[in-house]
């Protein structure tokens, strides 16, 4: 009887000791983190107002988070287009000894902007995007002129040129669609509306001062492009 009681007490003691030495751990899942990814790309487009092509190159980062449906892109972009114009000044019909003058004016328009873009999926590969950009635009302008004056005698002619560079405000809003060709490459197409501080340039042409507005304020750009992800 004493032996049985001892056995029971020993079993209770061992069970209690075993339970006392057991610790319970609760594992908390680590919070999901976003992913930053580098990319670079470019586009070619058509400006519907001045009817000229426009080219762009860009590079930046894209932020993706598992808990968010869309992605966020921040990138630096440089563009290039040209604005050309020609003028002909001639004397009225029947006038003798008048001056005939031709003026060719052109500008390289180089916008430099920092852009933000939000992009979200429509289907597995098709996405929509919207965004905006702010920055500056460099206007590298030039004018060349030639003149002739028929007076008998003598016959006079001459010419000249003038160059000037300006820096102005530039902004844009844009929207479009993109398609994922692979995990590292996408194609996109869209439209941009451009805000710009145009420049009313006065070219000091002898005897015929000439004013021309250089810029693409209010113009609409239709574009196609591609982007590589690294």
XYZ file of C-alpha atoms in Angstrom:
230
model
C 0.000 0.000 0.000
C 2.838 2.320 0.875
C 4.572 1.323 -2.355
C 1.501 2.188 -4.437
C 1.087 5.555 -2.769
C 4.733 6.352 -3.403
C 4.375 5.440 -7.065
C 1.340 7.704 -7.478
C 3.072 10.642 -5.794
C 6.176 10.177 -7.935
C 4.062 10.180 -11.104
C 2.288 13.376 -10.088
C 5.619 15.042 -9.293
C 7.207 14.086 -12.612
C 4.159 15.232 -14.574
C 4.122 18.592 -12.792
C 7.856 19.057 -13.362
C 7.527 18.266 -17.042
C 4.664 20.740 -17.515
C 6.505 23.422 -15.567
C 9.534 23.132 -17.859
C 7.538 23.473 -21.101
C 7.433 26.971 -22.668
C 4.983 28.060 -25.356
C 6.186 30.354 -28.165
C 3.936 32.401 -30.453
C 5.461 33.293 -33.824
C 4.418 36.648 -35.256
C 4.765 36.800 -39.034
C 7.225 39.425 -40.239
C 5.557 42.424 -41.854
C 5.712 42.390 -45.656
C 8.079 44.937 -47.180
C 7.929 46.946 -50.374
C 10.307 46.507 -53.281
C 12.233 49.261 -55.059
C 13.173 48.502 -58.665
C 15.248 50.523 -61.138
C 14.073 51.104 -64.709
C 14.980 53.067 -67.844
C 13.148 53.760 -71.071
C 12.120 56.219 -73.731
C 9.373 57.244 -76.127
C 8.652 58.873 -79.458
C 5.592 61.034 -79.989
C 3.822 63.619 -82.116
C 2.917 67.151 -81.020
C -0.477 67.908 -82.531
C -0.174 71.720 -82.451
C 3.263 72.454 -83.904
C 3.112 69.159 -85.854
C 6.597 68.020 -84.884
C 7.990 64.780 -83.405
C 9.174 64.668 -79.803
C 11.648 62.222 -78.246
C 12.131 61.403 -74.552
C 14.492 59.352 -72.360
C 13.889 58.595 -68.686
C 15.275 56.656 -65.709
C 13.988 56.146 -62.173
C 12.605 53.752 -59.579
C 9.324 51.869 -59.132
C 7.907 51.017 -55.692
C 5.815 47.861 -55.320
C 4.137 46.684 -52.097
C 2.269 43.372 -51.670
C -0.534 45.109 -49.779
C -1.110 47.711 -52.512
C -2.827 47.114 -55.829
C -0.874 49.687 -57.810
C 2.760 50.746 -58.089
C 4.442 54.141 -57.788
C 7.063 55.397 -60.246
C 9.373 58.375 -59.770
C 11.743 59.246 -62.600
C 13.801 61.949 -64.272
C 12.993 62.632 -67.921
C 14.680 64.588 -70.722
C 12.914 65.406 -73.989
C 13.700 67.014 -77.325
C 11.619 68.628 -80.041
C 12.065 71.488 -82.502
C 10.024 74.510 -83.510
C 10.821 75.966 -86.953
C 9.365 78.923 -88.813
C 10.202 80.891 -91.939
C 9.198 84.394 -93.045
C 9.388 86.200 -96.381
C 9.184 89.996 -96.586
C 8.911 91.502 -100.058
C 8.034 94.961 -101.411
C 4.545 95.656 -102.770
C 3.956 94.829 -106.450
C 5.213 97.563 -108.762
C 7.596 99.068 -106.212
C 11.156 99.475 -107.468
C 14.214 99.437 -105.252
C 12.433 97.665 -102.393
C 14.102 95.175 -100.085
C 13.288 91.460 -100.185
C 14.152 89.600 -97.003
C 13.893 85.976 -95.831
C 14.105 84.973 -92.170
C 14.496 81.399 -90.897
C 13.906 80.887 -87.171
C 14.210 77.662 -85.199
C 14.502 76.429 -81.635
C 15.601 73.250 -79.889
C 13.102 72.689 -77.056
C 14.589 70.524 -74.284
C 12.281 69.824 -71.286
C 13.799 68.339 -68.111
C 11.217 67.120 -65.577
C 10.822 65.053 -62.427
C 7.756 62.847 -62.910
C 5.443 60.869 -60.630
C 3.324 58.065 -62.092
C 0.713 55.756 -60.548
C 0.160 52.472 -62.360
C -2.379 49.724 -61.620
C -3.388 46.470 -63.360
C -6.513 46.021 -65.471
C -5.726 42.425 -66.401
C -2.726 40.194 -65.755
C -0.567 42.047 -68.316
C -2.523 45.220 -69.141
C -2.228 48.302 -66.892
C -3.401 51.889 -66.822
C -1.330 54.825 -65.607
C -1.722 58.507 -64.714
C 0.878 61.027 -63.655
C 2.370 64.495 -63.713
C 5.750 66.140 -64.080
C 7.330 69.492 -63.211
C 10.615 71.034 -64.244
C 12.270 73.405 -66.678
C 12.655 73.715 -70.425
C 15.728 74.971 -72.266
C 15.031 76.994 -75.419
C 18.051 77.165 -77.717
C 16.955 79.564 -80.462
C 18.530 80.949 -83.604
C 17.581 83.170 -86.545
C 19.238 83.621 -89.926
C 18.285 86.208 -92.532
C 19.213 87.168 -96.064
C 18.189 90.318 -97.895
C 18.492 91.750 -101.358
C 17.701 95.198 -102.691
C 17.505 95.718 -106.425
C 18.599 99.249 -107.201
C 20.202 99.885 -110.587
C 22.986 100.504 -110.004
C 24.158 99.030 -107.586
C 22.632 95.711 -106.472
C 22.826 95.300 -102.660
C 22.585 92.161 -100.557
C 23.496 90.978 -97.093
C 22.562 88.757 -94.197
C 23.212 87.815 -90.612
C 22.257 85.612 -87.704
C 21.373 85.761 -84.012
C 21.382 83.062 -81.304
C 19.896 83.090 -77.807
C 19.163 80.592 -75.022
C 16.386 80.845 -72.430
C 15.270 78.680 -69.473
C 11.531 78.555 -68.715
C 8.981 76.701 -66.549
C 7.625 73.394 -67.868
C 4.934 71.006 -66.615
C 2.822 68.140 -67.907
C 0.004 65.751 -67.010
C -0.359 62.394 -68.710
C -2.325 59.143 -68.860
C -2.274 55.951 -70.879
C -1.994 52.168 -71.006
C 0.975 49.831 -70.621
C 1.424 46.166 -71.482
C 3.886 43.794 -69.790
C 5.738 41.892 -72.523
C 7.827 40.118 -69.870
C 8.827 40.596 -66.237
C 11.557 43.023 -67.296
C 10.062 44.874 -70.298
C 6.854 46.799 -70.957
C 5.378 48.857 -73.786
C 3.233 51.938 -73.159
C 1.174 54.425 -75.106
C -0.610 57.536 -73.964
C -1.269 61.232 -74.195
C 0.282 64.264 -72.472
C -0.977 67.811 -72.026
C 1.853 70.330 -71.748
C 2.123 73.541 -69.723
C 4.999 75.841 -70.614
C 6.112 79.441 -70.232
C 6.498 80.273 -73.931
C 9.000 82.885 -75.081
C 8.077 85.751 -77.401
C 11.448 86.274 -79.053
C 12.288 89.499 -80.882
C 14.990 88.817 -83.445
C 16.859 92.004 -84.329
C 16.694 91.596 -88.101
C 17.934 94.823 -89.794
C 15.044 96.967 -91.076
C 12.595 94.167 -90.263
C 12.436 93.248 -86.541
C 10.772 89.834 -86.335
C 8.857 88.383 -83.385
C 8.119 84.685 -83.002
C 6.655 82.716 -80.090
C 8.818 79.715 -79.255
C 7.248 76.976 -77.136
C 4.657 74.218 -76.891
C 2.320 75.526 -74.182
C -1.122 73.909 -74.527
C 0.160 71.314 -76.978
C -0.909 67.656 -76.858
C 1.636 64.861 -77.260
C 0.610 61.410 -78.517
C 3.350 58.912 -77.704
C 4.525 55.292 -77.764
C 7.424 53.969 -75.713
C 9.101 51.150 -73.851
C 10.688 50.574 -70.462
C 13.243 48.059 -69.107
C 13.222 46.995 -65.439
C 16.451 45.951 -63.713
